Coordinates of N, CA and C and ligand atoms in Angstrom, one line a residue:
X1 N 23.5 0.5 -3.1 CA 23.4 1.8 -2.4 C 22.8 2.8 -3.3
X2 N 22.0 3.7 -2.3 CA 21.2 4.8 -3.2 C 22.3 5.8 -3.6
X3 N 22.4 6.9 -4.5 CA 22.7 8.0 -4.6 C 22.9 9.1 -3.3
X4 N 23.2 9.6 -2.9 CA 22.8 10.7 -1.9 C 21.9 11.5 -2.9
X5 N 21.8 12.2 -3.7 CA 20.7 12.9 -4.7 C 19.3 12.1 -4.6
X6 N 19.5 11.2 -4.3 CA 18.1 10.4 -4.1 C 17.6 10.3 -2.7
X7 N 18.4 9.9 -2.6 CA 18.4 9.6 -0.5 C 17.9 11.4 0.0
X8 N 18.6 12.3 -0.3 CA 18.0 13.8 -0.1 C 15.8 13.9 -0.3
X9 N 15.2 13.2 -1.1 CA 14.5 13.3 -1.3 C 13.1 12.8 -0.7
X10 N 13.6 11.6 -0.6 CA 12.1 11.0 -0.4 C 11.4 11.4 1.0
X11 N 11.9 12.1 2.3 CA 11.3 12.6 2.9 C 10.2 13.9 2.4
X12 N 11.1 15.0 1.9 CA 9.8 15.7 1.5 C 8.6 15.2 0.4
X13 N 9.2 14.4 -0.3 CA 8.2 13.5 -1.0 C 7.3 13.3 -0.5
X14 N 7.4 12.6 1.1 CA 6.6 11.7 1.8 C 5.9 12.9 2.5
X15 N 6.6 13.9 2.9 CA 5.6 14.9 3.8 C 4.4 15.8 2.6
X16 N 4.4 15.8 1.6 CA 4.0 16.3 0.2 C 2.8 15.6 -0.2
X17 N 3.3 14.0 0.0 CA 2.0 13.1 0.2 C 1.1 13.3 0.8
X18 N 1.5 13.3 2.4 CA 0.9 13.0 3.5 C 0.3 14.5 3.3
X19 N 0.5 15.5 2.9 CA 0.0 17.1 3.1 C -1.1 16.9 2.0
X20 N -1.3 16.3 0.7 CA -2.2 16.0 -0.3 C -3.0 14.8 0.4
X21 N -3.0 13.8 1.0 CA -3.8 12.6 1.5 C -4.4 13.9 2.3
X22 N -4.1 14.7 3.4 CA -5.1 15.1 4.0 C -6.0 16.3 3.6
X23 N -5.5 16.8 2.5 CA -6.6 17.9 1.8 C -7.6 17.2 1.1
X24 N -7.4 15.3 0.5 CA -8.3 15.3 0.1 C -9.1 14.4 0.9
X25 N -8.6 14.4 2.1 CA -9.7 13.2 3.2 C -10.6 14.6 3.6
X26 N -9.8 15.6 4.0 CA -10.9 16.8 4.5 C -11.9 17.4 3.0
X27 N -11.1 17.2 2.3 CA -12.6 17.4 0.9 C -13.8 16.5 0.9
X28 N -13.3 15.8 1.3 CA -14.8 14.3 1.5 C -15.2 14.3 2.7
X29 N -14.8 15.4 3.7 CA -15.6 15.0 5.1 C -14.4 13.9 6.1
X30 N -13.5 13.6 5.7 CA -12.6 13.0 6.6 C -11.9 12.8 7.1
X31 N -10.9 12.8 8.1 CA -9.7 13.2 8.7 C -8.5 12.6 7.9
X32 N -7.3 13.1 7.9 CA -6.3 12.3 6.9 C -5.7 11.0 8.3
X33 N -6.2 10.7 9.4 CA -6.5 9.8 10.0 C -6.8 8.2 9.9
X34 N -7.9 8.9 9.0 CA -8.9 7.6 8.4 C -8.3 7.0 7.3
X35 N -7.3 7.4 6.7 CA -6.5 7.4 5.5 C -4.9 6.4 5.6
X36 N -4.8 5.3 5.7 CA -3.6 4.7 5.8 C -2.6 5.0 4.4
X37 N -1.4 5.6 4.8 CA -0.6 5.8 3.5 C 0.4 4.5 3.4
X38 N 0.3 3.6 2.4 CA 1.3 2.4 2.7 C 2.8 2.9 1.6
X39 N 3.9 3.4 1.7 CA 4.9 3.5 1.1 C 5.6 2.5 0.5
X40 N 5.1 2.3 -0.5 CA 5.6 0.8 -1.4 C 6.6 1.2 -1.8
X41 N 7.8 0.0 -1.1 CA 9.4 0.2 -1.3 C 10.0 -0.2 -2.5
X42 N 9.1 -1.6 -3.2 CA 9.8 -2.7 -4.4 C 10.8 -1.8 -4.7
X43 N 11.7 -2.8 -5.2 CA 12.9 -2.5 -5.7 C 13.9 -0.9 -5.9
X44 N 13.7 -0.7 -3.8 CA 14.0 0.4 -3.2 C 14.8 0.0 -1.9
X45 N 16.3 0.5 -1.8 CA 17.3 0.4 -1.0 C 16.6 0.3 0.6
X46 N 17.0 -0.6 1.3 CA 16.5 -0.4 2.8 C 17.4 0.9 3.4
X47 N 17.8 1.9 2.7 CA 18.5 3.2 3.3 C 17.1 4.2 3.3
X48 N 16.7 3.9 2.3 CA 15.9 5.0 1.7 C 14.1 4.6 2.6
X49 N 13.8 3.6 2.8 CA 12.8 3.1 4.1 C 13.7 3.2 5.4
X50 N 14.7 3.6 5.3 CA 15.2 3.4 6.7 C 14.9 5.4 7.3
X51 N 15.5 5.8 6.2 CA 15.1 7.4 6.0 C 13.6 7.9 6.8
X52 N 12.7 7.4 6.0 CA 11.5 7.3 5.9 C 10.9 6.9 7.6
X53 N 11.9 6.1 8.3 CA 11.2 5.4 9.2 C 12.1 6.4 10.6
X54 N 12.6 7.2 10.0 CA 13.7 8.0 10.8 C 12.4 9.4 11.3
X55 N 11.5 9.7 10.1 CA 10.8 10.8 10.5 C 9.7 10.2 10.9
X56 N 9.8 8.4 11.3 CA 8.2 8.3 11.9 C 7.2 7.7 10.9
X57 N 7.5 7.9 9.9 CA 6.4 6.7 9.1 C 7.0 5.4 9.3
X58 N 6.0 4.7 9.7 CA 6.1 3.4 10.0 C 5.2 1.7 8.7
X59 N 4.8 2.6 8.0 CA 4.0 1.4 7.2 C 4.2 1.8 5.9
X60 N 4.8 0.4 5.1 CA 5.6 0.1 4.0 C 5.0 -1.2 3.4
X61 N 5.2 -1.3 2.2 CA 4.6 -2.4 1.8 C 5.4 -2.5 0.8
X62 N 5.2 -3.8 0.3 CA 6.5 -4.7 -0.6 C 5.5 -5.6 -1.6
X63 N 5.7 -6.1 -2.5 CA 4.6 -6.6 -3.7 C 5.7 -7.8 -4.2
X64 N 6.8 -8.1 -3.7 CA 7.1 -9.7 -4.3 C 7.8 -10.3 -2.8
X65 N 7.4 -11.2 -2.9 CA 7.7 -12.4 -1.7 C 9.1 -12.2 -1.3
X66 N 9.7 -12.6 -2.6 CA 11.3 -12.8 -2.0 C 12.0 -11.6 -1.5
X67 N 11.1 -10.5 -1.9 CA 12.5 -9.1 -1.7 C 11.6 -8.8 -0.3
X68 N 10.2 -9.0 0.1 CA 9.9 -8.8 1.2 C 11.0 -9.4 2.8
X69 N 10.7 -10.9 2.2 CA 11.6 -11.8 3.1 C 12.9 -11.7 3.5
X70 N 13.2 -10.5 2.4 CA 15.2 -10.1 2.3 C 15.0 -9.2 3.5
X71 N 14.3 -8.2 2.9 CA 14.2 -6.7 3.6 C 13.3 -6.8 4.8
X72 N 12.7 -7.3 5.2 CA 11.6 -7.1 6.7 C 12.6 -7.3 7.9
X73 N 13.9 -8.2 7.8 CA 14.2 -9.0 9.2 C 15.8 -7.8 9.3
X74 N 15.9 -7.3 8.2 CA 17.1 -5.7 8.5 C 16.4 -4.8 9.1
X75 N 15.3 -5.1 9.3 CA 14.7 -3.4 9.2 C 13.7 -3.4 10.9
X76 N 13.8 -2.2 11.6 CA 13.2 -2.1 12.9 C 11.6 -3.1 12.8
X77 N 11.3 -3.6 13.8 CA 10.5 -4.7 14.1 C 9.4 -4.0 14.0
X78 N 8.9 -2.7 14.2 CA 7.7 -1.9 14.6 C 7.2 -1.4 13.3
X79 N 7.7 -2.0 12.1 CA 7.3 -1.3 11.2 C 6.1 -2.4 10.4
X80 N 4.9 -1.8 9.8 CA 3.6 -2.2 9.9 C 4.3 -2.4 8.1
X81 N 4.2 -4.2 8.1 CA 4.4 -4.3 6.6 C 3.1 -4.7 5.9
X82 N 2.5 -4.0 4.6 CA 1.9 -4.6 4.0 C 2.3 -5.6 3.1
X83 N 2.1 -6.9 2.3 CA 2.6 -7.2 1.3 C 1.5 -6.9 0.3
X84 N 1.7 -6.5 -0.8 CA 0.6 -5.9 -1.8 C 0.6 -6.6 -2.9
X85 N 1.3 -7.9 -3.0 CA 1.6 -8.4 -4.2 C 0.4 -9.8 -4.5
X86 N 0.6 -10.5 -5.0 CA 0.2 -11.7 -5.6 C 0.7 -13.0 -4.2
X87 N -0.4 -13.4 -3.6 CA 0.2 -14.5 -3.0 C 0.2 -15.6 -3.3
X88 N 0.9 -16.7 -3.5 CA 0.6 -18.1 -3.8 C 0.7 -18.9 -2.9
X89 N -0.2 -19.5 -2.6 CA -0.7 -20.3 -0.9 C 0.6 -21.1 -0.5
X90 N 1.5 -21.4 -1.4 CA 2.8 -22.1 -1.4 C 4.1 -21.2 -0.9
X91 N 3.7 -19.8 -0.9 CA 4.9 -18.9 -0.1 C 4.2 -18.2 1.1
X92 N 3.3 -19.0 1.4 CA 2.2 -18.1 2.4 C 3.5 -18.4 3.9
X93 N 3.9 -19.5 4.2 CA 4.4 -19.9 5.3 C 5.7 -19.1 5.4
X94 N 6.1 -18.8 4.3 CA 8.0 -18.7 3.8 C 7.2 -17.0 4.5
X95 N 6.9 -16.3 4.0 CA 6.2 -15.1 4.0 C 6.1 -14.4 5.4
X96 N 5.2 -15.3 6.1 CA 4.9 -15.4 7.5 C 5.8 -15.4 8.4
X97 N 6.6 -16.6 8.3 CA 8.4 -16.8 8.8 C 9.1 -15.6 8.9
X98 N 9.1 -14.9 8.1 CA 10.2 -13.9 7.7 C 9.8 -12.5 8.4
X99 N 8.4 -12.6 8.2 CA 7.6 -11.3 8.4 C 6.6 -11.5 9.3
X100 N 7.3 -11.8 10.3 CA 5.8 -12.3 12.0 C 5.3 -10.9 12.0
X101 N 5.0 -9.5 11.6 CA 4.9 -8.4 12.1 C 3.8 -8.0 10.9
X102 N 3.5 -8.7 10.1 CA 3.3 -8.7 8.8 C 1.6 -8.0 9.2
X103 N 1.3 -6.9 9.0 CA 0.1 -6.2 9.3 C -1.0 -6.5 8.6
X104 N -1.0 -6.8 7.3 CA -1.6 -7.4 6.4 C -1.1 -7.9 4.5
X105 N -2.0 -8.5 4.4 CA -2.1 -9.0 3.1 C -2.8 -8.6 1.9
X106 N -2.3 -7.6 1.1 CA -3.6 -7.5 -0.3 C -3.3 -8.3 -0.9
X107 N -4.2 -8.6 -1.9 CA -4.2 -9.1 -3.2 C -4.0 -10.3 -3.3
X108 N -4.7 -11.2 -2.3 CA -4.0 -12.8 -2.6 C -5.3 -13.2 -3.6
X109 N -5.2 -14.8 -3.6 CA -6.5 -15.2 -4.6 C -7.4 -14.7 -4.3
X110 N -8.4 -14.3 -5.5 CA -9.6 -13.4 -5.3 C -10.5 -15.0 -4.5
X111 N -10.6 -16.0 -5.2 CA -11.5 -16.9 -4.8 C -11.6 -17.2 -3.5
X112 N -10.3 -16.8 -2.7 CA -9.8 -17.7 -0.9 C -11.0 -16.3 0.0
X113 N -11.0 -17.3 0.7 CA -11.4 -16.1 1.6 C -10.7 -15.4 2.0
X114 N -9.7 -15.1 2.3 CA -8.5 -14.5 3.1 C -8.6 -12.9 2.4
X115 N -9.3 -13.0 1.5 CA -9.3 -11.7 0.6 C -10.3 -10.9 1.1
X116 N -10.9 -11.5 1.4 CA -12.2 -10.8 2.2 C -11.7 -10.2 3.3
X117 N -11.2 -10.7 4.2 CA -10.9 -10.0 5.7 C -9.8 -9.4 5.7
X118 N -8.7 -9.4 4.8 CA -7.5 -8.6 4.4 C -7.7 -7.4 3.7
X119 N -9.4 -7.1 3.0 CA -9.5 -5.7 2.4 C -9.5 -6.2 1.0
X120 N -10.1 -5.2 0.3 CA -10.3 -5.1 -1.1 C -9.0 -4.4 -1.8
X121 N -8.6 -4.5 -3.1 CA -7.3 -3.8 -3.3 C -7.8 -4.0 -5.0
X122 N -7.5 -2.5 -5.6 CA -7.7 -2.1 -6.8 C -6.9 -1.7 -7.6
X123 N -6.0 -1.9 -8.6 CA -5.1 -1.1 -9.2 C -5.7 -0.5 -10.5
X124 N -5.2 0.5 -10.7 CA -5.9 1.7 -11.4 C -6.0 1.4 -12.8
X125 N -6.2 1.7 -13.7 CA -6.3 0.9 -15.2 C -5.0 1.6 -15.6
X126 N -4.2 0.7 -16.7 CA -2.7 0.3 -17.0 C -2.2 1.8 -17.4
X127 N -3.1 2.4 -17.7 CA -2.1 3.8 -18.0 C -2.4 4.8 -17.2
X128 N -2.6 4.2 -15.8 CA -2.8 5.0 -14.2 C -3.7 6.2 -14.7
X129 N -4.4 6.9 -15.2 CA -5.1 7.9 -15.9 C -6.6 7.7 -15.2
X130 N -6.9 6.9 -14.1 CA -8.2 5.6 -14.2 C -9.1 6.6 -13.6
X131 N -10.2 6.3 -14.3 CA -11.8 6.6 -14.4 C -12.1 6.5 -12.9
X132 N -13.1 7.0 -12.5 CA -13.9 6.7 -10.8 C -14.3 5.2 -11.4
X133 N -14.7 4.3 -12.4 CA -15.5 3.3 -12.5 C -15.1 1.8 -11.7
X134 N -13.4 2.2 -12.1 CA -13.1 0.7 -11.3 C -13.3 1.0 -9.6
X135 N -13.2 2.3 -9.2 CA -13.5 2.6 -7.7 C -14.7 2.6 -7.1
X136 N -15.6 3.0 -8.3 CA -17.1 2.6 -8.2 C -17.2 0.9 -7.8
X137 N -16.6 0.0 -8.9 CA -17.0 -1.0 -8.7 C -16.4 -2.0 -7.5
X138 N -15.4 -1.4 -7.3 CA -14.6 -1.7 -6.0 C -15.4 -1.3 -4.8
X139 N -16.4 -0.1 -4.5 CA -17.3 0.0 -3.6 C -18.3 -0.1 -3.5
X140 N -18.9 -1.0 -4.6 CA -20.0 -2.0 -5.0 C -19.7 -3.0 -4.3
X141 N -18.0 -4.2 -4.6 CA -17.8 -4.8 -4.0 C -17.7 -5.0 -2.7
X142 N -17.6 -4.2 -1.8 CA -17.4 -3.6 -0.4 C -19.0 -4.3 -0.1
X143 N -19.4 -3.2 -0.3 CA -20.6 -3.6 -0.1 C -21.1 -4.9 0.3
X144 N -21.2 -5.3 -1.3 CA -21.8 -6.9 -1.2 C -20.7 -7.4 -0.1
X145 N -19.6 -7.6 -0.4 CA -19.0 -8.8 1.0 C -19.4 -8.2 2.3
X146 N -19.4 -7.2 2.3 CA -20.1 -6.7 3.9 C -21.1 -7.3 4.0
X147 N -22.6 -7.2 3.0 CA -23.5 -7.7 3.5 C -23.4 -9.3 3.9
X148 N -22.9 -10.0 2.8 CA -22.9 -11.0 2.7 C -21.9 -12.0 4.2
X149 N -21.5 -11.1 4.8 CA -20.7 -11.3 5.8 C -21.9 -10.7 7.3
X150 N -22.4 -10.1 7.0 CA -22.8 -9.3 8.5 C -22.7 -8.2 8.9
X151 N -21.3 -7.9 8.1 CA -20.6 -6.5 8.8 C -21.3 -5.1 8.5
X152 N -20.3 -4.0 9.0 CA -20.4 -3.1 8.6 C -19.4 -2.7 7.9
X153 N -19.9 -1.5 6.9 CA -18.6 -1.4 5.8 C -17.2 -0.6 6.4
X154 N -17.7 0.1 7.6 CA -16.5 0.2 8.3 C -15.3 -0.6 9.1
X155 N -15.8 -1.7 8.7 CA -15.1 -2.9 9.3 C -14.0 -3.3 8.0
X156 N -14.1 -3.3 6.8 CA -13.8 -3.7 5.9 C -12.8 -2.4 5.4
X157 N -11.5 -2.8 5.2 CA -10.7 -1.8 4.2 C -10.9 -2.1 3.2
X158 N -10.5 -0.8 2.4 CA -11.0 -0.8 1.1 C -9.6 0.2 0.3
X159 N -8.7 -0.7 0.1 CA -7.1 0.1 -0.5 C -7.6 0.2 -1.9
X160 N -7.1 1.2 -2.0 CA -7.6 1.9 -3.8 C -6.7 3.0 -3.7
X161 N -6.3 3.6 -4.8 CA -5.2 4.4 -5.1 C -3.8 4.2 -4.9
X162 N -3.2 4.6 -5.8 CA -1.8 4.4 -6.2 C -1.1 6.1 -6.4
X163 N 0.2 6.2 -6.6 CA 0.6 7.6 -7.1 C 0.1 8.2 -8.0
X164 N -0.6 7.5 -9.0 CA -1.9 8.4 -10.3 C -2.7 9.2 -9.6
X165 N -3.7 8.0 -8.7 CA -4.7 8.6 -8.5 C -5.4 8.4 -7.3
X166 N -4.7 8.3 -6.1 CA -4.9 8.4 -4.5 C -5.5 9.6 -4.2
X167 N -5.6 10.7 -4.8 CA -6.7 11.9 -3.9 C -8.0 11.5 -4.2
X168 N -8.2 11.5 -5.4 CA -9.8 10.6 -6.4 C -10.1 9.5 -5.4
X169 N -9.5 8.5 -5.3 CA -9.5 7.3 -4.4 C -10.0 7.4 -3.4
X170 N -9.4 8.7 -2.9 CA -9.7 8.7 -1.1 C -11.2 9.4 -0.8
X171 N -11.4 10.8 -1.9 CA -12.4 11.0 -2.5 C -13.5 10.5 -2.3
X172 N -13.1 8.9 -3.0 CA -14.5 8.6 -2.8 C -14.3 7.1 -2.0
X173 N -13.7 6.5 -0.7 CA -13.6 6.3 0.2 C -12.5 5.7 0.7
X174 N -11.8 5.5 -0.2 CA -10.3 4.6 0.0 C -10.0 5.1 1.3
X175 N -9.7 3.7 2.4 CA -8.6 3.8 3.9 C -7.8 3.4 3.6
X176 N -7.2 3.0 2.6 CA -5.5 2.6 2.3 C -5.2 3.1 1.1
X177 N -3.7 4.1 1.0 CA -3.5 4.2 -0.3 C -2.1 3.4 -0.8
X178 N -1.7 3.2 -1.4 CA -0.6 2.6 -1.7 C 0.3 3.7 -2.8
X179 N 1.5 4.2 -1.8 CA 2.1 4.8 -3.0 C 3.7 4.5 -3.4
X180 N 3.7 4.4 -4.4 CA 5.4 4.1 -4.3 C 6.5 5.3 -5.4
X181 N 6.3 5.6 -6.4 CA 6.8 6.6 -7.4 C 6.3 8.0 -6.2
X182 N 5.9 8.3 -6.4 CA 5.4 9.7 -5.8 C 6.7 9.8 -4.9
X183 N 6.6 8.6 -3.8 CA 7.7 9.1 -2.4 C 9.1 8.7 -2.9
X184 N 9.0 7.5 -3.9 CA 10.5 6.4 -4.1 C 11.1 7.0 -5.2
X185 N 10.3 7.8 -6.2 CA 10.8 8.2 -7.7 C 10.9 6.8 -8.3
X186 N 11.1 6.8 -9.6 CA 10.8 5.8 -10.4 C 11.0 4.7 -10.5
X187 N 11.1 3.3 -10.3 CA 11.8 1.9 -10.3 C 12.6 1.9 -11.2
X188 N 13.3 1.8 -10.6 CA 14.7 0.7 -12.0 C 14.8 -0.6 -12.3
X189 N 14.3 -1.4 -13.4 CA 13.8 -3.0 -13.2 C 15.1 -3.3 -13.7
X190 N 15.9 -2.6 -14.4 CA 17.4 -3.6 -15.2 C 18.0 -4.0 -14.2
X191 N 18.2 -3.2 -12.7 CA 19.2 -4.1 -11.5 C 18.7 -5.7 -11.2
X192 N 17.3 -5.4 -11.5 CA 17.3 -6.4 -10.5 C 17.3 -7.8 -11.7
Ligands
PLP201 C1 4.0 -0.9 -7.1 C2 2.6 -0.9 -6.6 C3 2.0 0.2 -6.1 C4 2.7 1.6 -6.1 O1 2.5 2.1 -7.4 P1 3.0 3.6 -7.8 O2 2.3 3.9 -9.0 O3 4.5 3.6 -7.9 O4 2.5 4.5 -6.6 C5 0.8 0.1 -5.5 N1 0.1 -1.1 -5.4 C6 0.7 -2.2 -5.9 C7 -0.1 -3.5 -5.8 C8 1.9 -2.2 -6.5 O5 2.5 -3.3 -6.9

């Protein structure tokens, strides 16, 4: 169980986000609309997403298999989960089972195809401080798989940004951001 000192928080967190996601989609010409905010819960109480889902945000995302599979089947069925983690084609089924609602998938093998029509996903270089370059090269990649597909690049998401640096990200085109510190405050890895 959360603290109540914590539990007090993460709404205006979340409305603080959601008020910065749209200053900087309307800096680039774009609606905070076009902007998916994914609220990454990892190693965050289902009180404190339950909070969250009380004022109406509905899309959350989880980055390890097993704590997804815990927490998806407590939690209201309408909620759009991302998983943002590492997939190994060996927990794809276990994954699926648990989370029929499951909206999408980042970050599985780069090689599978599945990565292609699931969206591109970037994490910011290790001391989150990250340069436009890896976002540059992330919408270089866009690109190419669009061409190389047929599509248009608006067919294709393109998640980039994290709590560092999701205004920059959206800036320069990210439709998904992924935040988790910003709305959750800091992980604590000794519980788990
Ligand atoms: C944990 C995580 C995030 C959220 O990171 P914050 O810096 O806490 O916003 C985003 N994307 C992935 C893939 C993650 O694992």
């Amino acid at each position: 169980m959360a603290t109540p000192a914590v539990e007090g928080v993460v709404v205006p967190a979340l409305r603080a986000v959601l008020h910065r996601v749209r200053i900087a989609a309307e800096r680039s010409g774009r609606r905070a609309d076009d902007v998916r905010v994914v609220a990454v819960s990892k190693t965050k109480p289902l009180s404190l997403i339950d909070q969250l889902y009380a004022v109406g945000h509905r899309c959350f995302g989880e980055n390890y298999v097993q704590e997804i599979i815990e927490k998806a089947p407590q939690l209201p069925e309408d909620i759009e989960w991302h998983f943002v983690g590492h997939l190994q084609s060996n927990k794809a089924k276990a994954l699926l089972t648990a989370v029929p609602h499951l909206a999408m998938v980042q970050g599985v093998d780069t090689e599978k195809i599945t990565s292609v029509f699931s969206g591109l996903m970037t994490i910011g270089m290790p001391d989150y401080t990250s340069t436009p370059e890896n976002f540059k090269t992330l919408l270089n990649c866009r690109a190419e798989v669009c061409k190389a597909l047929e599509i248009t690049e608006s067919q294709c998401e393109l998640s980039m940004g994290m709590s560092g640096d999701f205004e920059q990200a959206i800036e320069m085109g990210s439709t998904s951001v992924r935040i988790g510190t910003t709305i959750f405050g800091p992980r604590d890895y000794s519980k788990k």
